[in-house]
Tab-separated table of C-alpha atoms in Angstrom:
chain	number	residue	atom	x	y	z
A	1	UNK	CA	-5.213	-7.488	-0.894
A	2	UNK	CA	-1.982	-9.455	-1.816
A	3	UNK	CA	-2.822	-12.107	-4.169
A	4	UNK	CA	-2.194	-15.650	-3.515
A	5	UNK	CA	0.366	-17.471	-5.310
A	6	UNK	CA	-0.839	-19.741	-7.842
A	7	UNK	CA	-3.307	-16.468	-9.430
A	8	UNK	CA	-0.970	-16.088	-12.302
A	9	UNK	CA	-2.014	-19.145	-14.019
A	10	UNK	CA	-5.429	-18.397	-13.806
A	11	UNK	CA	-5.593	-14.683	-15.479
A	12	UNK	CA	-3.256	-12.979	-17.943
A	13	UNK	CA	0.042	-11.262	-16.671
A	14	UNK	CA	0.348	-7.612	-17.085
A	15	UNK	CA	3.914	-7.330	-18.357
A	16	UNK	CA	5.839	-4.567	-18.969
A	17	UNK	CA	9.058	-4.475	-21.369
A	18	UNK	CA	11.135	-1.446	-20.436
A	19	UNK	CA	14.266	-1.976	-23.732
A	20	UNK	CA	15.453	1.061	-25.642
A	21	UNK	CA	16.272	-1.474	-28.294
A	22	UNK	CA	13.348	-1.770	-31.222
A	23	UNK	CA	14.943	-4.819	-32.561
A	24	UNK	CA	15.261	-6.777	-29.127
A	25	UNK	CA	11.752	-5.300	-28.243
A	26	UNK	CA	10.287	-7.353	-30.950
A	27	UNK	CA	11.849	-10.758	-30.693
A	28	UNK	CA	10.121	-10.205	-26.664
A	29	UNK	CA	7.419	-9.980	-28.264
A	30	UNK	CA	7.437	-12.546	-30.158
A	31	UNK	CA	8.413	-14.967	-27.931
A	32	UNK	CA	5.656	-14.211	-25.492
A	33	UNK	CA	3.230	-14.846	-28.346
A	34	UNK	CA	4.368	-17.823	-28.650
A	35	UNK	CA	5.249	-18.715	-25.368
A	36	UNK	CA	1.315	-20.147	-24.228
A	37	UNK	CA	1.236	-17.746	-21.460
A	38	UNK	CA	-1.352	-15.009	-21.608
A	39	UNK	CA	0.121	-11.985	-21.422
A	40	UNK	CA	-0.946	-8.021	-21.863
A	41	UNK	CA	2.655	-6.830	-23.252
A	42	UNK	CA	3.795	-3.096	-22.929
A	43	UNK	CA	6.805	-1.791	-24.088
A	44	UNK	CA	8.452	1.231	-23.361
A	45	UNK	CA	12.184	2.558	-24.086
A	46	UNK	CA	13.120	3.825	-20.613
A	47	UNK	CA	12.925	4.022	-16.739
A	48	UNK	CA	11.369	7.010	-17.189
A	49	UNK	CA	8.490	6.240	-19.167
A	50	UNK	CA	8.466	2.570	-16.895
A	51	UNK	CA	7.630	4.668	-13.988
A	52	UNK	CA	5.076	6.791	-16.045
A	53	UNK	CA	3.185	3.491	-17.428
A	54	UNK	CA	3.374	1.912	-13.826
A	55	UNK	CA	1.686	4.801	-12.292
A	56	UNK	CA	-1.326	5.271	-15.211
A	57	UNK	CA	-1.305	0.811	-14.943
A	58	UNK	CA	0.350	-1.435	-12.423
A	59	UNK	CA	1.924	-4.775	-13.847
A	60	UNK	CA	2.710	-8.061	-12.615
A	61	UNK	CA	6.117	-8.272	-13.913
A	62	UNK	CA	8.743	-5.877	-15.677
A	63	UNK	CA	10.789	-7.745	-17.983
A	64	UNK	CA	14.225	-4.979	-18.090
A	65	UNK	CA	16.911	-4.259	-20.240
A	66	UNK	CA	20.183	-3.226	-17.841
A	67	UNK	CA	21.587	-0.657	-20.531
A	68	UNK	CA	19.163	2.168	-21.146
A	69	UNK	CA	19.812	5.679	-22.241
A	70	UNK	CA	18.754	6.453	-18.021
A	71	UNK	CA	20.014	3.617	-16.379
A	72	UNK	CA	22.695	0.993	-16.432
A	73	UNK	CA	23.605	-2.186	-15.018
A	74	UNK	CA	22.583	-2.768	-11.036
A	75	UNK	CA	21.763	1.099	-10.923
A	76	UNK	CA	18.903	0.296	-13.296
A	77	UNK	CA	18.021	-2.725	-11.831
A	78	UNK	CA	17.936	-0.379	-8.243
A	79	UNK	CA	15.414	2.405	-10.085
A	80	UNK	CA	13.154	-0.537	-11.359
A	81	UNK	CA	12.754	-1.691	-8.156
A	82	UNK	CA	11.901	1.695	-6.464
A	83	UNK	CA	9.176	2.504	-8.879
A	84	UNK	CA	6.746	-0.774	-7.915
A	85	UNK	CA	6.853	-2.842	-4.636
A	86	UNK	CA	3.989	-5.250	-6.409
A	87	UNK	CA	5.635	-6.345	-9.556
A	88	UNK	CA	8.615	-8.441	-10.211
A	89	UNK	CA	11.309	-7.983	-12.040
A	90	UNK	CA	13.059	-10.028	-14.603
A	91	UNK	CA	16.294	-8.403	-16.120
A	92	UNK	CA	17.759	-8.994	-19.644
A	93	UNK	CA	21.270	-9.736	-19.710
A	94	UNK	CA	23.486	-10.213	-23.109
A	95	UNK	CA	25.850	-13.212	-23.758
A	96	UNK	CA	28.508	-12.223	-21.906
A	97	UNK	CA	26.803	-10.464	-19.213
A	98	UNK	CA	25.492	-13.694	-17.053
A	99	UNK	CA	27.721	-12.975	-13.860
A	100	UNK	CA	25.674	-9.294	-14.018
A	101	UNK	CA	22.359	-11.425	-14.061
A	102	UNK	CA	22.965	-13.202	-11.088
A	103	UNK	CA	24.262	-10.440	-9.004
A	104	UNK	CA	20.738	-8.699	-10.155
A	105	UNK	CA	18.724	-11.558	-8.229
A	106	UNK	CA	20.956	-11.357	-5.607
A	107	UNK	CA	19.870	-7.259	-5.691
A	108	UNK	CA	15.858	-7.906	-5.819
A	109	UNK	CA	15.315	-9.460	-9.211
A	110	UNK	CA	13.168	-12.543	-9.125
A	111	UNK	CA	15.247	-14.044	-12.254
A	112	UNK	CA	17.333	-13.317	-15.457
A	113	UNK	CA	17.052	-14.236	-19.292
A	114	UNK	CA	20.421	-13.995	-21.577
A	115	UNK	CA	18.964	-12.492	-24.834
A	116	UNK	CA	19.434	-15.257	-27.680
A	117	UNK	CA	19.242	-17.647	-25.245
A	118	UNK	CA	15.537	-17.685	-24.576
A	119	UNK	CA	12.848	-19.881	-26.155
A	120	UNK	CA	9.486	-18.994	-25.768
A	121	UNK	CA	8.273	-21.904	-22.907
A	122	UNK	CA	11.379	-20.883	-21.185
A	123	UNK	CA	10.366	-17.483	-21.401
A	124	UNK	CA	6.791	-17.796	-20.151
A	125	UNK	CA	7.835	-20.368	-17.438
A	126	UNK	CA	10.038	-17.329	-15.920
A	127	UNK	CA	7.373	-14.880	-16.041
A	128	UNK	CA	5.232	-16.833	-14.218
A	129	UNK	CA	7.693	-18.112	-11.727
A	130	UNK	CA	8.882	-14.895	-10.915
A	131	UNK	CA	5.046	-13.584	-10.761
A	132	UNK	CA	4.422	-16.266	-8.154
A	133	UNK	CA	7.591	-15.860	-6.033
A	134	UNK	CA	7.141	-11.990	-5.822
A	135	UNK	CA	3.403	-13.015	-4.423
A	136	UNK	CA	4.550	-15.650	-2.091
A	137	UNK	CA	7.788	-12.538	-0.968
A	138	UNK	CA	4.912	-10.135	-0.003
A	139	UNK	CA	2.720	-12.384	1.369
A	140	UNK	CA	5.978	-13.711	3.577
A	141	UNK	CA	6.404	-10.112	4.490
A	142	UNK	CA	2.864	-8.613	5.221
A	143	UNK	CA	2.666	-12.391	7.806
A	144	UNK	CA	5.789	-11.085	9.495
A	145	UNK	CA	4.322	-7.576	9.415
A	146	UNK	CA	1.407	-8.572	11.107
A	147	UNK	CA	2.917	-11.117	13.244
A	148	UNK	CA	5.508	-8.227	14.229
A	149	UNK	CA	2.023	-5.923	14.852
A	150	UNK	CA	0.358	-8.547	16.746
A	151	UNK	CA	3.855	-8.754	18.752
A	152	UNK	CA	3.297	-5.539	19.687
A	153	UNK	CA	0.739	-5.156	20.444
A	154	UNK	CA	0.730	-8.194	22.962
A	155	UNK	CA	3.728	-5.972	24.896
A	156	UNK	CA	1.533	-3.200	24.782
A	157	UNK	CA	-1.210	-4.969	26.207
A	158	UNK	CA	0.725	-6.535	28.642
A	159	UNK	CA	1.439	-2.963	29.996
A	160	UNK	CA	-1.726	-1.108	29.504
A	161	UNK	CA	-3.747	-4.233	30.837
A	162	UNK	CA	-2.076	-5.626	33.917
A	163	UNK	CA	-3.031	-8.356	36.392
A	164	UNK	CA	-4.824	-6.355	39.618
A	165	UNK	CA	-2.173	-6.220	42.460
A	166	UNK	CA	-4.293	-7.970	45.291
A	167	UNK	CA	-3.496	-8.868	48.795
A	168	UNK	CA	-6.535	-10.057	50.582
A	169	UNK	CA	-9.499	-11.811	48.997
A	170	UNK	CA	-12.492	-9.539	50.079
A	171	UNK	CA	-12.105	-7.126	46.976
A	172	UNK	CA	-12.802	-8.361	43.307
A	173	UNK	CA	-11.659	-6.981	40.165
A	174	UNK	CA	-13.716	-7.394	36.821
A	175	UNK	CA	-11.547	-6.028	33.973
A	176	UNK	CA	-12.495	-5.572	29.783
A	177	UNK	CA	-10.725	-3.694	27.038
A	178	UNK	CA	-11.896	-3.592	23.825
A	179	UNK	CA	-10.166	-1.821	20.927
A	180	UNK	CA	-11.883	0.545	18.919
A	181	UNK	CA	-12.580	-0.164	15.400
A	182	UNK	CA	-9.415	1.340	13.936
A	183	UNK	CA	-6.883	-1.562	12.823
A	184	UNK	CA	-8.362	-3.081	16.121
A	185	UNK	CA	-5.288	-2.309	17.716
A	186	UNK	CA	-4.572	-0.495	21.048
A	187	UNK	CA	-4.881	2.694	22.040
A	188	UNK	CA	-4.291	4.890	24.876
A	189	UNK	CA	-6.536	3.347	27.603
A	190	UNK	CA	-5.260	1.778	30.788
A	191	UNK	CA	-5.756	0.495	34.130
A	192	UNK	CA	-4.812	-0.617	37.399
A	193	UNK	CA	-5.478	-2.037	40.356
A	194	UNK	CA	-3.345	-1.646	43.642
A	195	UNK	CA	-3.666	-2.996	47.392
A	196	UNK	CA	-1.703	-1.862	49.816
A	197	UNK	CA	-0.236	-2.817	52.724
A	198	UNK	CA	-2.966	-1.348	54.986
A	199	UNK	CA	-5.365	-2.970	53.098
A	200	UNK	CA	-6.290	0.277	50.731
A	201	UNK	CA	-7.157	-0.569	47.485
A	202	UNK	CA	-5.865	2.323	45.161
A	203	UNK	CA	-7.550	1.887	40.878
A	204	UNK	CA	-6.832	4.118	37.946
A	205	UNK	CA	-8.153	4.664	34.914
A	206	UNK	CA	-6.858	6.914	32.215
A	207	UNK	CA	-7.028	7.444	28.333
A	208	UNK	CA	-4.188	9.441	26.445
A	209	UNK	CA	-5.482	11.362	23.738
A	210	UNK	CA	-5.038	9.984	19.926
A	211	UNK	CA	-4.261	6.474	18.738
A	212	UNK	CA	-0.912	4.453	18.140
A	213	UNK	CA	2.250	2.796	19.345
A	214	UNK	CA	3.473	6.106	20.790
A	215	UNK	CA	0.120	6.972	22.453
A	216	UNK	CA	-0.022	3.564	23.307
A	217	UNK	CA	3.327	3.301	24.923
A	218	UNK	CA	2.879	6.772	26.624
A	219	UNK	CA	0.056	5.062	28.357
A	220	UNK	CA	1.763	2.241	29.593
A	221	UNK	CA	4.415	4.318	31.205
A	222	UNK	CA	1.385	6.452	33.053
A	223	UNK	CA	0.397	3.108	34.221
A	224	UNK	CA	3.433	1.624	35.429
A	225	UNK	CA	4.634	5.440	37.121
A	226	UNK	CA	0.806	5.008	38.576
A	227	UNK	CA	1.979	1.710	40.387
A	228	UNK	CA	5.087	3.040	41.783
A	229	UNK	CA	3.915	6.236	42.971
A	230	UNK	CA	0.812	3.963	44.928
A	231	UNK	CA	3.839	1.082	46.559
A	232	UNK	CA	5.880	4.526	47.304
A	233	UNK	CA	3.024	6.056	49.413
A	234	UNK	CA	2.272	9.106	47.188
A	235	UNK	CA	-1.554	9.549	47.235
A	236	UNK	CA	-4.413	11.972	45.339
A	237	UNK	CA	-3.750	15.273	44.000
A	238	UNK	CA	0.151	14.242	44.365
A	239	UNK	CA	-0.212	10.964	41.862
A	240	UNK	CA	-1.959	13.097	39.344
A	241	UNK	CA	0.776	16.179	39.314
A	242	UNK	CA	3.400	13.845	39.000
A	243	UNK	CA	1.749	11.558	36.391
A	244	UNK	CA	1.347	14.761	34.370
A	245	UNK	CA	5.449	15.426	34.914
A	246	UNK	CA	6.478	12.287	33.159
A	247	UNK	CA	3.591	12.589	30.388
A	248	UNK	CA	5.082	16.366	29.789
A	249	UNK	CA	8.513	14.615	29.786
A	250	UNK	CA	7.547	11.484	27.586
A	251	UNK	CA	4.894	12.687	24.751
A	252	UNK	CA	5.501	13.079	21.399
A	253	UNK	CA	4.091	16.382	21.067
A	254	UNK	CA	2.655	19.174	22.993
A	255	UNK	CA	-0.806	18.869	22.266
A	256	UNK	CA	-0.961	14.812	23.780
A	257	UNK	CA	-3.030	14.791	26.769
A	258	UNK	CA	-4.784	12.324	29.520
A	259	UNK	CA	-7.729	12.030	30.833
A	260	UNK	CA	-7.419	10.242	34.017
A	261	UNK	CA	-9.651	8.894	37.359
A	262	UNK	CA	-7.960	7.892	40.291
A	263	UNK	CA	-10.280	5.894	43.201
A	264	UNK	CA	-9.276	4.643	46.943
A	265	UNK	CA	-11.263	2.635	48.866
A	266	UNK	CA	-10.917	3.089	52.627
A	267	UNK	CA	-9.944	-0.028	54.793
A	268	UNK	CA	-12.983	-0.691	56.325
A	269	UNK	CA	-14.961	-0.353	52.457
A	270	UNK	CA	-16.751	2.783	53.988
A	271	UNK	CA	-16.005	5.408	51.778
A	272	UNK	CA	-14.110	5.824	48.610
A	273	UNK	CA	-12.144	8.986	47.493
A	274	UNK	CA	-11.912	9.799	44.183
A	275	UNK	CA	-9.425	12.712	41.965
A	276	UNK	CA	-10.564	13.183	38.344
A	277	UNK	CA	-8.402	15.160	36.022
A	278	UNK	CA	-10.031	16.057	33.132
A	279	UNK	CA	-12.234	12.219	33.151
A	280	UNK	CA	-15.412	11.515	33.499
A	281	UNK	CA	-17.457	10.208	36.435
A	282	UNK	CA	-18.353	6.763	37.507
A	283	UNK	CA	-20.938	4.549	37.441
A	284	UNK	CA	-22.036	3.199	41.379
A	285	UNK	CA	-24.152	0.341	42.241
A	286	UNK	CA	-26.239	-1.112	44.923
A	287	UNK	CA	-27.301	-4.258	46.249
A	288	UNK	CA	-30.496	-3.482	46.080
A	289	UNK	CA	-29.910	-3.175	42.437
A	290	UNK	CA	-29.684	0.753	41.962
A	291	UNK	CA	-27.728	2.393	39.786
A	292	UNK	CA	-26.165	6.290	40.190
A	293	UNK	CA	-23.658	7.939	37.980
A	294	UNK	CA	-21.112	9.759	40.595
A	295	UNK	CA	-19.229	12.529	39.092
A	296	UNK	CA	-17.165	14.108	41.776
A	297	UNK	CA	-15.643	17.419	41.227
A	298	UNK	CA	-12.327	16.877	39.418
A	299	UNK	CA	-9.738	19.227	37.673
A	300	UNK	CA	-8.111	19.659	34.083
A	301	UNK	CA	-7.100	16.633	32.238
A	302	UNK	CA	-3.014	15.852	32.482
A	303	UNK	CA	-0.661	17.859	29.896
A	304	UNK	CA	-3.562	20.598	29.114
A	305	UNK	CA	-1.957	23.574	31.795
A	306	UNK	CA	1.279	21.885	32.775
A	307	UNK	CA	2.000	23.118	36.501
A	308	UNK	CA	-1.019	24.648	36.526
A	309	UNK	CA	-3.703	21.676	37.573
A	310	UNK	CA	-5.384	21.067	40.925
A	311	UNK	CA	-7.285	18.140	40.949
A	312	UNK	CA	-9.874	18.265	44.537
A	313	UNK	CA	-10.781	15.035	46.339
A	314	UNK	CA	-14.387	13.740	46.301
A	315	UNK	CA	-15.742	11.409	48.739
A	316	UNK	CA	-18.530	8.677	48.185
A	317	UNK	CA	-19.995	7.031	50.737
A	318	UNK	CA	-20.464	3.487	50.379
A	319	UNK	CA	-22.668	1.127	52.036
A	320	UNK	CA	-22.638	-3.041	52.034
A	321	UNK	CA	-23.077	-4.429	48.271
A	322	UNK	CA	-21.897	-1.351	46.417
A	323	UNK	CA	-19.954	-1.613	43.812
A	324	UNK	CA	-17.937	1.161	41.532
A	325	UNK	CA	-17.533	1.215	38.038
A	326	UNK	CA	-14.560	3.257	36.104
A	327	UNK	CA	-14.817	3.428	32.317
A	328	UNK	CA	-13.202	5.425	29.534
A	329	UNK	CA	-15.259	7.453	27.015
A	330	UNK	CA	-15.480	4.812	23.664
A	331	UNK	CA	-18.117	3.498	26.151
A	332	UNK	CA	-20.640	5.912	25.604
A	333	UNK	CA	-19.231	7.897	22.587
A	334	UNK	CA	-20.314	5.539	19.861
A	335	UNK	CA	-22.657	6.938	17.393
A	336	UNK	CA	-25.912	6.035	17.221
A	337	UNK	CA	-29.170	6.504	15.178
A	338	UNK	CA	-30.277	9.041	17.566
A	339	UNK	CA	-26.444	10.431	17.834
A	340	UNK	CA	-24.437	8.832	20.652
A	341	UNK	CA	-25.272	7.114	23.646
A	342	UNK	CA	-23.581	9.738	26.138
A	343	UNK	CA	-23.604	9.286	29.817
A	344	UNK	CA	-26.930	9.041	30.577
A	345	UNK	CA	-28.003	6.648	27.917
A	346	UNK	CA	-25.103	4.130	29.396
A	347	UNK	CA	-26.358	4.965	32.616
A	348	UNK	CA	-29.867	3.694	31.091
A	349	UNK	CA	-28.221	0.633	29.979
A	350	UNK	CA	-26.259	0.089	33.462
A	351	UNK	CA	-29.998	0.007	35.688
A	352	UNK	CA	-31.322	-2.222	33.011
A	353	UNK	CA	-28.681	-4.752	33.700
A	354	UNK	CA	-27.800	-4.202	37.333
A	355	UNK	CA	-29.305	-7.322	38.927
A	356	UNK	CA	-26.351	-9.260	36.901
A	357	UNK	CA	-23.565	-10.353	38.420
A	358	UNK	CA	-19.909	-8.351	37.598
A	359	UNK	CA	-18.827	-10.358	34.638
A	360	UNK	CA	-21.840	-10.521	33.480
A	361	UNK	CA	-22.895	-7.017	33.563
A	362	UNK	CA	-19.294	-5.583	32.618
A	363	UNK	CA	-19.759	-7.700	29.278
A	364	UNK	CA	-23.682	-7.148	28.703
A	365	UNK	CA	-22.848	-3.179	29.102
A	366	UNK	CA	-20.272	-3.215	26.690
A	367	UNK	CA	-22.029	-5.497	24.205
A	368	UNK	CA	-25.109	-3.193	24.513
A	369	UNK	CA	-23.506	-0.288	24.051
A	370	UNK	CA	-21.283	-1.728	20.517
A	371	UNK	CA	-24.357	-2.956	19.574
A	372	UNK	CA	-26.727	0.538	19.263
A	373	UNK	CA	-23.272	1.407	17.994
A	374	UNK	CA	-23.079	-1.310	15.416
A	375	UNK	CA	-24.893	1.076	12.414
A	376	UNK	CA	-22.299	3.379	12.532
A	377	UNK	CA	-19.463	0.946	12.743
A	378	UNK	CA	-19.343	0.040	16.239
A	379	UNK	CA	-17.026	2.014	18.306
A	380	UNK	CA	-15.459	5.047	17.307
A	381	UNK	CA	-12.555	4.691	20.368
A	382	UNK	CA	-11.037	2.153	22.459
A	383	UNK	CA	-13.348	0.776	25.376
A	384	UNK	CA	-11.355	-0.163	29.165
A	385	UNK	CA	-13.658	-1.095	32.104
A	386	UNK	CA	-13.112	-1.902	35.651
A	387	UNK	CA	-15.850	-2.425	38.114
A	388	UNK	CA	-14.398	-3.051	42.193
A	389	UNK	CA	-16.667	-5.514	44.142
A	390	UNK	CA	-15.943	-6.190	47.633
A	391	UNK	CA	-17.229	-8.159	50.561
A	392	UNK	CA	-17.807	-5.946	53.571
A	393	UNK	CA	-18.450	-9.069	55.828
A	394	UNK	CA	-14.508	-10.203	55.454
């Protein structure tokens, strides 16, 4: 954790003295006992053995000499600052040297001190001013780190999580993603939903292997390929071949795959086909409150036997008040006391809950399921869900 500025007047500074001169060394030291400040002073006579004491004991501040037997002037100043991103660094300059002292803080040091020049309060106010402005630098840059992150990952999101693409009002869309537990940041997962023209409502739901910006933004370009090849008439089998041409073309290595389910629902809200490559099946409810998990045959998952895949079409027939549910795996992978919840334990939790209505189930199922998860750390992988509700009396 990066500490907060103001710490250094609360504890003693760990300083270290890096001066090849004996005689200079000990008027430091000197000074810092009398300067007030509380201070755990090392010395040592070289970069060298600085980067050999920083290593066995980090400090708060290195107080350097710029002429030692392995380093001089802004080179030193340069190899100081490699060996330690937490402390700061104060450089000793001579009498004649001050322009060299303020081209060093313009390099990365917090300050300078002209030897015979320095009284002990001045010299214990500069240690702890420079402590407390190296604190506030890398708290300034792990905000704009994780406002960058958060950036991100909002652009990500954007992609991976888009609005459905609706055109009449009989069909209904409930939609969650939930990262998994690592850096709570997205993954691979994504989703869509698609009405066309005809009144065909085309949804996908995929998850590319691993986690990470790149696996992240491999998914989003699934996604958005998904959409175009829907609007430009390419159906089934076809979407999925070509969706594993531009993850062949666009992953970062050869062993990045996708899982991915791909569901059309007639126009008259009849029948639904469904293409699974290498995915799961689906959960499918009633009405009357029943619950079945539908797992039509499917092929191999995308990027696994490029060229090779051939991904059948299954057909579900549907009657008034049924609705489908897509999900990716973190659903039902989470470990559990008795191991993980797996398919038919989610399918378990889906009956339990079915008489709730689609919000209200989506969020119960996936609060259920983190929460048998919740020993272990709740869930191992991100969690997407999409459940399709429509109104066969439009």
């Amino acid at each position: 954790m990066i500490p907060r500025p103001g710490d250094s007047t609360s504890r003693r500074l760990a300083v270290l003295l890096v001066e090849d001169d004996a005689g200079d060394a000990l008027l430091v030291e000197e000074l810092v006992a009398d300067s007030g400040v509380p201070v755990d002073l090392r010395w040592v006579r070289s970069l060298a053995e600085a980067g050999d004491a920083l290593r066995a004991l980090p400090a708060d501040c290195v107080l350097l000499d710029l002429h030692l037997p392995d380093g001089q002037g802004l080179a030193a100043l340069g190899r100081a600052l490699a060996l330690t991103q937490r402390a700061a660094v104060v450089v000793l300059t001579g009498l004649a040297e001050e322009r060299t002292g303020l081209a060093a803080v313009s390099a990365g040091a917090q300050d300078y001190l002209v030897k015979g020049r320095v009284e002990p309060e001045l010299l214990g106010r500069a240690l702890r001013y420079a402590v407390e402005r190296k604190q506030s630098e890398r708290a300034a840059v792990a905000l704009r780190a994780s406002q960058m992150r958060a950036e991100e990952n909002a652009r990500l999101e954007r992609g991976l999580l888009p609005l459905p693409m609706l055109r009449t009002k009989d069909v209904t869309v409930t939609a969650r993603y939930r990262p998994g537990r690592a850096d709570a940041l997205l993954g691979g997962d994504f989703f869509d939903v698609v009405e066309t023209a005809e009144g065909v409502v085309h949804a996908v739901i995929g998850d590319v292997s691993g986690h990470g910006p790149d696996e992240a933004a491999l998914g989003v370009g699934l996604r958005i390929a998904w959409r175009t090849l829907v609007l430009s008439g390419v159906q089934g089998g076809r979407q999925l071949s070509l969706l594993e041409e531009v993850l062949v073309a666009e992953r970062a290595a050869p062993e990045i795959f996708a899982t991915a389910t791909v569901v059309t629902l007639s126009q008259d809200r009849s029948s639904a086909s469904v293409w699974r490559a290498g995915h799961h099946g689906l959960l499918s409810s009633t009405a009357e409150g029943e619950v079945e998990y539908a797992e039509p045959a499917g092929g191999p998952a995308l990027g696994l036997i490029p060229g090779a895949g051939n991904w059948p079409e299954g057909r579900l027939a549907l009657r008034p008040g049924q609705a489908l549910t897509l999900f990716t795996d973190g659903l039902f992978e989470g470990r559990t006391g008795d191991g993980r919840l797996g398919e038919a334990g989610l399918l378990a939790l889906a009956r339990e809950h079915a008489a709730l209505a689609a919000p209200e189930f989506v969020d119960t199922l996936i609060d259920r399921a983190e929460s048998l998860a919740a020993g272990h750390g709740g869930f191992d992988d991100d969690v997407a869900v999409v459940r399709l509700d429509w109104d066969h009396t439009s």
